[in-house]
């Protein structure tokens, strides 16, 4: 990679260091996660500071110092501010959960271009819709797990091979996730207490996945069903990730 490098990227998180400097962690569709420094970003009214806040999408001019192996932000042009996310706590908490998830899981090994598109689609949905972050997180999580290959489909029970999910002949069934075995189970094979969803919820997810996230999230389910789907997807996530996700404690802010 050249020492000078220009890329579109979305800001995942920022941190102040020293008196005036800003450490900016960005996700680039080509190069993945990069930590870069905006020197003097907090000095006076710096233009670069406002367009390097979390969830901003900008065109970054970066410089790589090969001796110190550090990235510096030399210039930045704003593309999308997503500023309404930072004004709505529920949106903010869901967006910060996605950021933490991408960072701590290293995008689960999925390609960065796919994750960049998913993340920016989900952010723009949050920015444009004054709605609960719950439905966006349902679709974000499902697509994130699908894109990284940790969920394929819900078509059969991992134990007995019975047809489950949207393709089953009965439509009032439920399927469950076993964190120990890392597979989905039919109701006969699942022991009590496992997180589960209805077949119609499974069909909802499968039918929505080819759609743009904003299109998919327009179709709301009732809040309990959305929460049930999200909790099962979180159980899948926990079964493959070692690191705890701190932002999970906050994503239900303002929901009850
Ligand atoms: Zn079974």
PDB file of C-alpha atoms and ligand atoms in Angstrom:
ATOM      1  CA  UNK A   1       0.000   0.000   0.000  1.00  0.00           C
ATOM      2  CA  UNK A   2       1.253   3.499  -0.819  1.00  0.00           C
ATOM      3  CA  UNK A   3       2.117   5.859   1.965  1.00  0.00           C
ATOM      4  CA  UNK A   4      -0.631   8.163   0.749  1.00  0.00           C
ATOM      5  CA  UNK A   5      -3.968   6.501   0.458  1.00  0.00           C
ATOM      6  CA  UNK A   6      -7.458   7.866  -0.189  1.00  0.00           C
ATOM      7  CA  UNK A   7     -10.515   5.851   0.730  1.00  0.00           C
ATOM      8  CA  UNK A   8     -14.179   6.287   1.534  1.00  0.00           C
ATOM      9  CA  UNK A   9     -14.778   5.009   5.037  1.00  0.00           C
ATOM     10  CA  UNK A  10     -17.276   5.077   7.862  1.00  0.00           C
ATOM     11  CA  UNK A  11     -16.242   6.041  11.389  1.00  0.00           C
ATOM     12  CA  UNK A  12     -16.715   3.237  13.918  1.00  0.00           C
ATOM     13  CA  UNK A  13     -15.418   4.994  17.013  1.00  0.00           C
ATOM     14  CA  UNK A  14     -13.274   7.877  18.207  1.00  0.00           C
ATOM     15  CA  UNK A  15     -11.129   8.619  21.215  1.00  0.00           C
ATOM     16  CA  UNK A  16      -9.461  11.782  22.411  1.00  0.00           C
ATOM     17  CA  UNK A  17      -5.806  11.596  23.276  1.00  0.00           C
ATOM     18  CA  UNK A  18      -3.379  14.253  24.385  1.00  0.00           C
ATOM     19  CA  UNK A  19      -5.001  17.658  24.600  1.00  0.00           C
ATOM     20  CA  UNK A  20      -6.032  18.104  20.989  1.00  0.00           C
ATOM     21  CA  UNK A  21      -5.656  14.864  19.057  1.00  0.00           C
ATOM     22  CA  UNK A  22      -8.385  12.530  17.936  1.00  0.00           C
ATOM     23  CA  UNK A  23      -7.950   8.842  17.308  1.00  0.00           C
ATOM     24  CA  UNK A  24     -10.455   7.748  14.654  1.00  0.00           C
ATOM     25  CA  UNK A  25     -11.235   4.097  13.915  1.00  0.00           C
ATOM     26  CA  UNK A  26     -12.666   3.719  10.427  1.00  0.00           C
ATOM     27  CA  UNK A  27     -14.005   0.904   8.293  1.00  0.00           C
ATOM     28  CA  UNK A  28     -12.956   1.052   4.662  1.00  0.00           C
ATOM     29  CA  UNK A  29     -14.592  -1.266   2.111  1.00  0.00           C
ATOM     30  CA  UNK A  30     -11.179  -2.046   0.590  1.00  0.00           C
ATOM     31  CA  UNK A  31      -8.834  -2.052   3.560  1.00  0.00           C
ATOM     32  CA  UNK A  32     -10.979  -2.975   6.537  1.00  0.00           C
ATOM     33  CA  UNK A  33     -10.474  -1.468   9.977  1.00  0.00           C
ATOM     34  CA  UNK A  34      -7.858   1.294  10.287  1.00  0.00           C
ATOM     35  CA  UNK A  35      -6.884   3.362  13.333  1.00  0.00           C
ATOM     36  CA  UNK A  36      -5.853   6.824  12.208  1.00  0.00           C
ATOM     37  CA  UNK A  37      -4.985  10.040  13.993  1.00  0.00           C
ATOM     38  CA  UNK A  38      -6.413  13.474  13.263  1.00  0.00           C
ATOM     39  CA  UNK A  39      -3.754  15.720  14.779  1.00  0.00           C
ATOM     40  CA  UNK A  40      -5.098  18.878  16.372  1.00  0.00           C
ATOM     41  CA  UNK A  41      -8.727  17.899  15.671  1.00  0.00           C
ATOM     42  CA  UNK A  42      -9.836  19.304  19.020  1.00  0.00           C
ATOM     43  CA  UNK A  43      -7.950  22.556  18.629  1.00  0.00           C
ATOM     44  CA  UNK A  44     -10.394  25.448  18.263  1.00  0.00           C
ATOM     45  CA  UNK A  45     -13.226  24.881  15.795  1.00  0.00           C
ATOM     46  CA  UNK A  46     -11.663  22.258  13.591  1.00  0.00           C
ATOM     47  CA  UNK A  47     -13.659  21.336  10.492  1.00  0.00           C
ATOM     48  CA  UNK A  48     -12.128  17.889  10.447  1.00  0.00           C
ATOM     49  CA  UNK A  49     -13.416  17.142  13.929  1.00  0.00           C
ATOM     50  CA  UNK A  50     -17.131  17.298  13.058  1.00  0.00           C
ATOM     51  CA  UNK A  51     -16.828  15.078   9.985  1.00  0.00           C
ATOM     52  CA  UNK A  52     -14.859  12.381  11.786  1.00  0.00           C
ATOM     53  CA  UNK A  53     -17.474  11.674  14.459  1.00  0.00           C
ATOM     54  CA  UNK A  54     -18.900   8.158  14.790  1.00  0.00           C
ATOM     55  CA  UNK A  55     -21.245   7.093  11.925  1.00  0.00           C
ATOM     56  CA  UNK A  56     -19.973   9.818   9.544  1.00  0.00           C
ATOM     57  CA  UNK A  57     -19.085   8.564   6.090  1.00  0.00           C
ATOM     58  CA  UNK A  58     -16.248  10.559   4.594  1.00  0.00           C
ATOM     59  CA  UNK A  59     -13.528  10.462   1.990  1.00  0.00           C
ATOM     60  CA  UNK A  60     -10.286  10.140   3.941  1.00  0.00           C
ATOM     61  CA  UNK A  61      -6.837  11.170   2.774  1.00  0.00           C
ATOM     62  CA  UNK A  62      -4.523   9.036   4.852  1.00  0.00           C
ATOM     63  CA  UNK A  63      -0.780   8.916   5.274  1.00  0.00           C
ATOM     64  CA  UNK A  64       0.978   5.824   6.560  1.00  0.00           C
ATOM     65  CA  UNK A  65       4.219   6.295   8.466  1.00  0.00           C
ATOM     66  CA  UNK A  66       6.023   3.004   7.823  1.00  0.00           C
ATOM     67  CA  UNK A  67       8.589   3.523  10.590  1.00  0.00           C
ATOM     68  CA  UNK A  68       6.077   4.077  13.375  1.00  0.00           C
ATOM     69  CA  UNK A  69       3.389   2.051  11.578  1.00  0.00           C
ATOM     70  CA  UNK A  70       0.765   4.698  12.267  1.00  0.00           C
ATOM     71  CA  UNK A  71      -1.894   6.231  10.066  1.00  0.00           C
ATOM     72  CA  UNK A  72      -2.490   9.944   9.964  1.00  0.00           C
ATOM     73  CA  UNK A  73      -5.552  11.734   8.568  1.00  0.00           C
ATOM     74  CA  UNK A  74      -4.259  14.438   6.243  1.00  0.00           C
ATOM     75  CA  UNK A  75      -7.597  15.501   4.842  1.00  0.00           C
ATOM     76  CA  UNK A  76     -11.246  14.583   4.920  1.00  0.00           C
ATOM     77  CA  UNK A  77     -14.309  15.366   2.775  1.00  0.00           C
ATOM     78  CA  UNK A  78     -17.741  14.695   4.194  1.00  0.00           C
ATOM     79  CA  UNK A  79     -20.144  12.450   2.287  1.00  0.00           C
ATOM     80  CA  UNK A  80     -22.871  11.584   4.779  1.00  0.00           C
ATOM     81  CA  UNK A  81     -23.102  12.967   8.308  1.00  0.00           C
ATOM     82  CA  UNK A  82     -25.816  10.681   9.761  1.00  0.00           C
ATOM     83  CA  UNK A  83     -26.168  13.373  12.411  1.00  0.00           C
ATOM     84  CA  UNK A  84     -29.679  12.430  13.554  1.00  0.00           C
ATOM     85  CA  UNK A  85     -28.328   9.172  14.961  1.00  0.00           C
ATOM     86  CA  UNK A  86     -26.274  11.125  17.483  1.00  0.00           C
ATOM     87  CA  UNK A  87     -29.392  13.047  18.594  1.00  0.00           C
ATOM     88  CA  UNK A  88     -31.555  10.010  19.374  1.00  0.00           C
ATOM     89  CA  UNK A  89     -30.381   7.798  22.236  1.00  0.00           C
ATOM     90  CA  UNK A  90     -32.105   4.627  21.084  1.00  0.00           C
ATOM     91  CA  UNK A  91     -30.630   5.019  17.582  1.00  0.00           C
ATOM     92  CA  UNK A  92     -27.255   5.892  19.072  1.00  0.00           C
ATOM     93  CA  UNK A  93     -27.140   2.807  21.278  1.00  0.00           C
ATOM     94  CA  UNK A  94     -28.069   0.472  18.428  1.00  0.00           C
ATOM     95  CA  UNK A  95     -25.503   2.059  16.109  1.00  0.00           C
ATOM     96  CA  UNK A  96     -22.809   1.767  18.781  1.00  0.00           C
ATOM     97  CA  UNK A  97     -23.715  -1.886  19.274  1.00  0.00           C
ATOM     98  CA  UNK A  98     -23.135  -2.538  15.546  1.00  0.00           C
ATOM     99  CA  UNK A  99     -19.791  -0.709  15.715  1.00  0.00           C
ATOM    100  CA  UNK A 100     -18.625  -2.686  18.711  1.00  0.00           C
ATOM    101  CA  UNK A 101     -19.738  -5.900  17.052  1.00  0.00           C
ATOM    102  CA  UNK A 102     -17.792  -5.140  13.852  1.00  0.00           C
ATOM    103  CA  UNK A 103     -14.697  -4.156  15.844  1.00  0.00           C
ATOM    104  CA  UNK A 104     -14.629  -6.997  18.344  1.00  0.00           C
ATOM    105  CA  UNK A 105     -15.545  -9.724  15.879  1.00  0.00           C
ATOM    106  CA  UNK A 106     -13.247  -8.390  13.126  1.00  0.00           C
ATOM    107  CA  UNK A 107     -16.398  -8.534  11.016  1.00  0.00           C
ATOM    108  CA  UNK A 108     -16.499 -12.314  11.693  1.00  0.00           C
ATOM    109  CA  UNK A 109     -14.146 -12.794   8.782  1.00  0.00           C
ATOM    110  CA  UNK A 110     -16.721 -11.589   6.247  1.00  0.00           C
ATOM    111  CA  UNK A 111     -15.347  -9.415   3.483  1.00  0.00           C
ATOM    112  CA  UNK A 112     -15.121  -5.774   4.463  1.00  0.00           C
ATOM    113  CA  UNK A 113     -16.970  -4.495   1.431  1.00  0.00           C
ATOM    114  CA  UNK A 114     -20.069  -6.497   2.410  1.00  0.00           C
ATOM    115  CA  UNK A 115     -19.846  -5.328   6.020  1.00  0.00           C
ATOM    116  CA  UNK A 116     -19.292  -1.713   4.930  1.00  0.00           C
ATOM    117  CA  UNK A 117     -22.428  -1.834   2.754  1.00  0.00           C
ATOM    118  CA  UNK A 118     -24.498  -3.463   5.487  1.00  0.00           C
ATOM    119  CA  UNK A 119     -23.331  -1.044   8.165  1.00  0.00           C
ATOM    120  CA  UNK A 120     -23.847   2.089   6.050  1.00  0.00           C
ATOM    121  CA  UNK A 121     -27.293   0.875   4.892  1.00  0.00           C
ATOM    122  CA  UNK A 122     -28.312   0.267   8.494  1.00  0.00           C
ATOM    123  CA  UNK A 123     -26.956   3.649   9.619  1.00  0.00           C
ATOM    124  CA  UNK A 124     -28.842   5.490   6.905  1.00  0.00           C
ATOM    125  CA  UNK A 125     -32.041   3.680   7.910  1.00  0.00           C
ATOM    126  CA  UNK A 126     -31.548   4.824  11.523  1.00  0.00           C
ATOM    127  CA  UNK A 127     -30.771   8.359  10.419  1.00  0.00           C
ATOM    128  CA  UNK A 128     -33.832   8.651   8.182  1.00  0.00           C
ATOM    129  CA  UNK A 129     -36.398   6.900  10.356  1.00  0.00           C
ATOM    130  CA  UNK A 130     -37.322   8.071  13.782  1.00  0.00           C
ATOM    131  CA  UNK A 131     -38.137   4.536  14.797  1.00  0.00           C
ATOM    132  CA  UNK A 132     -36.932   1.957  17.235  1.00  0.00           C
ATOM    133  CA  UNK A 133     -33.483   0.609  16.506  1.00  0.00           C
ATOM    134  CA  UNK A 134     -34.848  -2.869  17.269  1.00  0.00           C
ATOM    135  CA  UNK A 135     -36.001  -3.729  13.745  1.00  0.00           C
ATOM    136  CA  UNK A 136     -32.771  -2.376  12.264  1.00  0.00           C
ATOM    137  CA  UNK A 137     -30.747  -4.505  14.682  1.00  0.00           C
ATOM    138  CA  UNK A 138     -32.822  -7.588  13.777  1.00  0.00           C
ATOM    139  CA  UNK A 139     -31.958  -7.150  10.097  1.00  0.00           C
ATOM    140  CA  UNK A 140     -28.391  -6.063  10.799  1.00  0.00           C
ATOM    141  CA  UNK A 141     -27.678  -9.135  12.931  1.00  0.00           C
ATOM    142  CA  UNK A 142     -29.320 -11.582  10.546  1.00  0.00           C
ATOM    143  CA  UNK A 143     -27.394 -10.218   7.553  1.00  0.00           C
ATOM    144  CA  UNK A 144     -24.160 -10.027   9.539  1.00  0.00           C
ATOM    145  CA  UNK A 145     -24.442 -13.706  10.518  1.00  0.00           C
ATOM    146  CA  UNK A 146     -25.572 -14.694   7.029  1.00  0.00           C
ATOM    147  CA  UNK A 147     -22.726 -12.782   5.348  1.00  0.00           C
ATOM    148  CA  UNK A 148     -20.120 -14.441   7.541  1.00  0.00           C
ATOM    149  CA  UNK A 149     -21.580 -17.907   6.984  1.00  0.00           C
ATOM    150  CA  UNK A 150     -22.641 -18.534  10.587  1.00  0.00           C
ATOM    151  CA  UNK A 151     -26.265 -18.850   9.543  1.00  0.00           C
ATOM    152  CA  UNK A 152     -27.185 -20.532   6.290  1.00  0.00           C
ATOM    153  CA  UNK A 153     -30.882 -21.166   6.474  1.00  0.00           C
ATOM    154  CA  UNK A 154     -33.333 -22.557   8.973  1.00  0.00           C
ATOM    155  CA  UNK A 155     -34.289 -25.470   6.745  1.00  0.00           C
ATOM    156  CA  UNK A 156     -33.581 -28.497   8.931  1.00  0.00           C
ATOM    157  CA  UNK A 157     -33.165 -29.611  12.506  1.00  0.00           C
ATOM    158  CA  UNK A 158     -29.489 -30.218  13.323  1.00  0.00           C
ATOM    159  CA  UNK A 159     -30.425 -33.400  15.216  1.00  0.00           C
ATOM    160  CA  UNK A 160     -33.157 -35.294  13.411  1.00  0.00           C
ATOM    161  CA  UNK A 161     -33.139 -33.571  10.023  1.00  0.00           C
ATOM    162  CA  UNK A 162     -36.832 -32.607  10.248  1.00  0.00           C
ATOM    163  CA  UNK A 163     -37.832 -29.728   7.996  1.00  0.00           C
ATOM    164  CA  UNK A 164     -38.142 -26.556  10.087  1.00  0.00           C
ATOM    165  CA  UNK A 165     -38.723 -22.878   9.391  1.00  0.00           C
ATOM    166  CA  UNK A 166     -40.518 -21.284   6.471  1.00  0.00           C
ATOM    167  CA  UNK A 167     -40.361 -24.427   4.317  1.00  0.00           C
ATOM    168  CA  UNK A 168     -42.152 -26.683   6.828  1.00  0.00           C
ATOM    169  CA  UNK A 169     -45.663 -27.894   6.007  1.00  0.00           C
ATOM    170  CA  UNK A 170     -47.073 -26.626   9.297  1.00  0.00           C
ATOM    171  CA  UNK A 171     -46.831 -22.916   9.787  1.00  0.00           C
ATOM    172  CA  UNK A 172     -47.398 -22.610  13.529  1.00  0.00           C
ATOM    173  CA  UNK A 173     -44.202 -24.400  14.563  1.00  0.00           C
ATOM    174  CA  UNK A 174     -41.170 -23.028  16.337  1.00  0.00           C
ATOM    175  CA  UNK A 175     -37.473 -23.600  15.894  1.00  0.00           C
ATOM    176  CA  UNK A 176     -34.748 -23.208  18.517  1.00  0.00           C
ATOM    177  CA  UNK A 177     -31.058 -22.469  18.668  1.00  0.00           C
ATOM    178  CA  UNK A 178     -28.733 -24.670  20.691  1.00  0.00           C
ATOM    179  CA  UNK A 179     -25.629 -22.664  21.722  1.00  0.00           C
ATOM    180  CA  UNK A 180     -23.835 -25.844  22.808  1.00  0.00           C
ATOM    181  CA  UNK A 181     -24.263 -27.600  19.479  1.00  0.00           C
ATOM    182  CA  UNK A 182     -24.285 -24.435  17.378  1.00  0.00           C
ATOM    183  CA  UNK A 183     -27.301 -25.490  15.321  1.00  0.00           C
ATOM    184  CA  UNK A 184     -31.037 -24.977  14.974  1.00  0.00           C
ATOM    185  CA  UNK A 185     -33.374 -27.610  16.363  1.00  0.00           C
ATOM    186  CA  UNK A 186     -36.990 -28.643  15.896  1.00  0.00           C
ATOM    187  CA  UNK A 187     -39.337 -28.467  18.885  1.00  0.00           C
ATOM    188  CA  UNK A 188     -39.079 -32.240  19.516  1.00  0.00           C
ATOM    189  CA  UNK A 189     -35.277 -32.119  19.811  1.00  0.00           C
ATOM    190  CA  UNK A 190     -34.987 -28.830  21.731  1.00  0.00           C
ATOM    191  CA  UNK A 191     -34.812 -28.929  25.506  1.00  0.00           C
ATOM    192  CA  UNK A 192     -36.575 -26.252  27.541  1.00  0.00           C
ATOM    193  CA  UNK A 193     -35.202 -22.759  27.867  1.00  0.00           C
ATOM    194  CA  UNK A 194     -33.486 -22.507  24.478  1.00  0.00           C
ATOM    195  CA  UNK A 195     -34.056 -19.271  22.557  1.00  0.00           C
ATOM    196  CA  UNK A 196     -36.444 -19.798  19.668  1.00  0.00           C
ATOM    197  CA  UNK A 197     -38.585 -18.123  17.030  1.00  0.00           C
ATOM    198  CA  UNK A 198     -41.733 -19.050  15.133  1.00  0.00           C
ATOM    199  CA  UNK A 199     -41.578 -20.493  11.620  1.00  0.00           C
ATOM    200  CA  UNK A 200     -43.243 -17.340  10.355  1.00  0.00           C
ATOM    201  CA  UNK A 201     -40.437 -15.242  11.882  1.00  0.00           C
ATOM    202  CA  UNK A 202     -37.905 -17.489  10.137  1.00  0.00           C
ATOM    203  CA  UNK A 203     -39.775 -17.024   6.853  1.00  0.00           C
ATOM    204  CA  UNK A 204     -39.863 -13.260   7.450  1.00  0.00           C
ATOM    205  CA  UNK A 205     -36.060 -13.166   7.797  1.00  0.00           C
ATOM    206  CA  UNK A 206     -35.418 -15.392   4.803  1.00  0.00           C
ATOM    207  CA  UNK A 207     -37.777 -13.478   2.533  1.00  0.00           C
ATOM    208  CA  UNK A 208     -36.395 -10.105   3.600  1.00  0.00           C
ATOM    209  CA  UNK A 209     -32.706 -10.845   3.118  1.00  0.00           C
ATOM    210  CA  UNK A 210     -32.493 -10.036  -0.628  1.00  0.00           C
ATOM    211  CA  UNK A 211     -34.132  -6.634  -0.022  1.00  0.00           C
ATOM    212  CA  UNK A 212     -32.356  -3.393   0.787  1.00  0.00           C
ATOM    213  CA  UNK A 213     -32.266  -3.157   4.589  1.00  0.00           C
ATOM    214  CA  UNK A 214     -34.454  -0.032   4.642  1.00  0.00           C
ATOM    215  CA  UNK A 215     -37.050  -1.840   2.521  1.00  0.00           C
ATOM    216  CA  UNK A 216     -36.965  -4.937   4.743  1.00  0.00           C
ATOM    217  CA  UNK A 217     -37.216  -2.904   7.952  1.00  0.00           C
ATOM    218  CA  UNK A 218     -40.372  -1.142   6.707  1.00  0.00           C
ATOM    219  CA  UNK A 219     -42.302  -4.299   7.476  1.00  0.00           C
ATOM    220  CA  UNK A 220     -42.586  -4.201  11.242  1.00  0.00           C
ATOM    221  CA  UNK A 221     -43.571  -7.132  13.414  1.00  0.00           C
ATOM    222  CA  UNK A 222     -44.961  -6.683  16.881  1.00  0.00           C
ATOM    223  CA  UNK A 223     -42.310  -5.597  19.343  1.00  0.00           C
ATOM    224  CA  UNK A 224     -42.267  -8.895  21.269  1.00  0.00           C
ATOM    225  CA  UNK A 225     -41.695 -10.879  18.078  1.00  0.00           C
ATOM    226  CA  UNK A 226     -38.920  -8.513  17.031  1.00  0.00           C
ATOM    227  CA  UNK A 227     -37.295  -8.883  20.432  1.00  0.00           C
ATOM    228  CA  UNK A 228     -37.598 -12.669  20.315  1.00  0.00           C
ATOM    229  CA  UNK A 229     -35.891 -12.791  16.898  1.00  0.00           C
ATOM    230  CA  UNK A 230     -33.174 -10.431  18.054  1.00  0.00           C
ATOM    231  CA  UNK A 231     -32.529 -12.450  21.205  1.00  0.00           C
ATOM    232  CA  UNK A 232     -32.167 -15.669  19.252  1.00  0.00           C
ATOM    233  CA  UNK A 233     -29.738 -14.017  16.822  1.00  0.00           C
ATOM    234  CA  UNK A 234     -27.801 -12.670  19.822  1.00  0.00           C
ATOM    235  CA  UNK A 235     -27.589 -16.229  21.169  1.00  0.00           C
ATOM    236  CA  UNK A 236     -26.080 -17.324  17.833  1.00  0.00           C
ATOM    237  CA  UNK A 237     -23.628 -14.441  18.077  1.00  0.00           C
ATOM    238  CA  UNK A 238     -22.615 -15.245  21.658  1.00  0.00           C
ATOM    239  CA  UNK A 239     -21.964 -18.853  20.724  1.00  0.00           C
ATOM    240  CA  UNK A 240     -19.279 -17.776  18.230  1.00  0.00           C
ATOM    241  CA  UNK A 241     -17.765 -14.716  19.944  1.00  0.00           C
ATOM    242  CA  UNK A 242     -15.506 -14.805  22.990  1.00  0.00           C
ATOM    243  CA  UNK A 243     -15.467 -11.095  23.755  1.00  0.00           C
ATOM    244  CA  UNK A 244     -18.411  -9.646  25.685  1.00  0.00           C
ATOM    245  CA  UNK A 245     -20.280  -6.796  23.995  1.00  0.00           C
ATOM    246  CA  UNK A 246     -20.614  -3.892  26.427  1.00  0.00           C
ATOM    247  CA  UNK A 247     -23.120  -1.941  24.350  1.00  0.00           C
ATOM    248  CA  UNK A 248     -25.669  -4.782  24.554  1.00  0.00           C
ATOM    249  CA  UNK A 249     -26.800  -3.487  27.945  1.00  0.00           C
ATOM    250  CA  UNK A 250     -28.139  -0.327  26.342  1.00  0.00           C
ATOM    251  CA  UNK A 251     -29.824  -1.334  23.101  1.00  0.00           C
ATOM    252  CA  UNK A 252     -33.274  -1.551  24.682  1.00  0.00           C
ATOM    253  CA  UNK A 253     -33.068   2.038  25.872  1.00  0.00           C
ATOM    254  CA  UNK A 254     -36.466   3.718  25.644  1.00  0.00           C
ATOM    255  CA  UNK A 255     -38.155   0.561  24.330  1.00  0.00           C
ATOM    256  CA  UNK A 256     -40.395  -0.371  27.230  1.00  0.00           C
TER     257      UNK A 256
HETATM  258 ZN1  LIG B   1     -35.266 -32.494  15.501  1.00  0.00          ZN
END
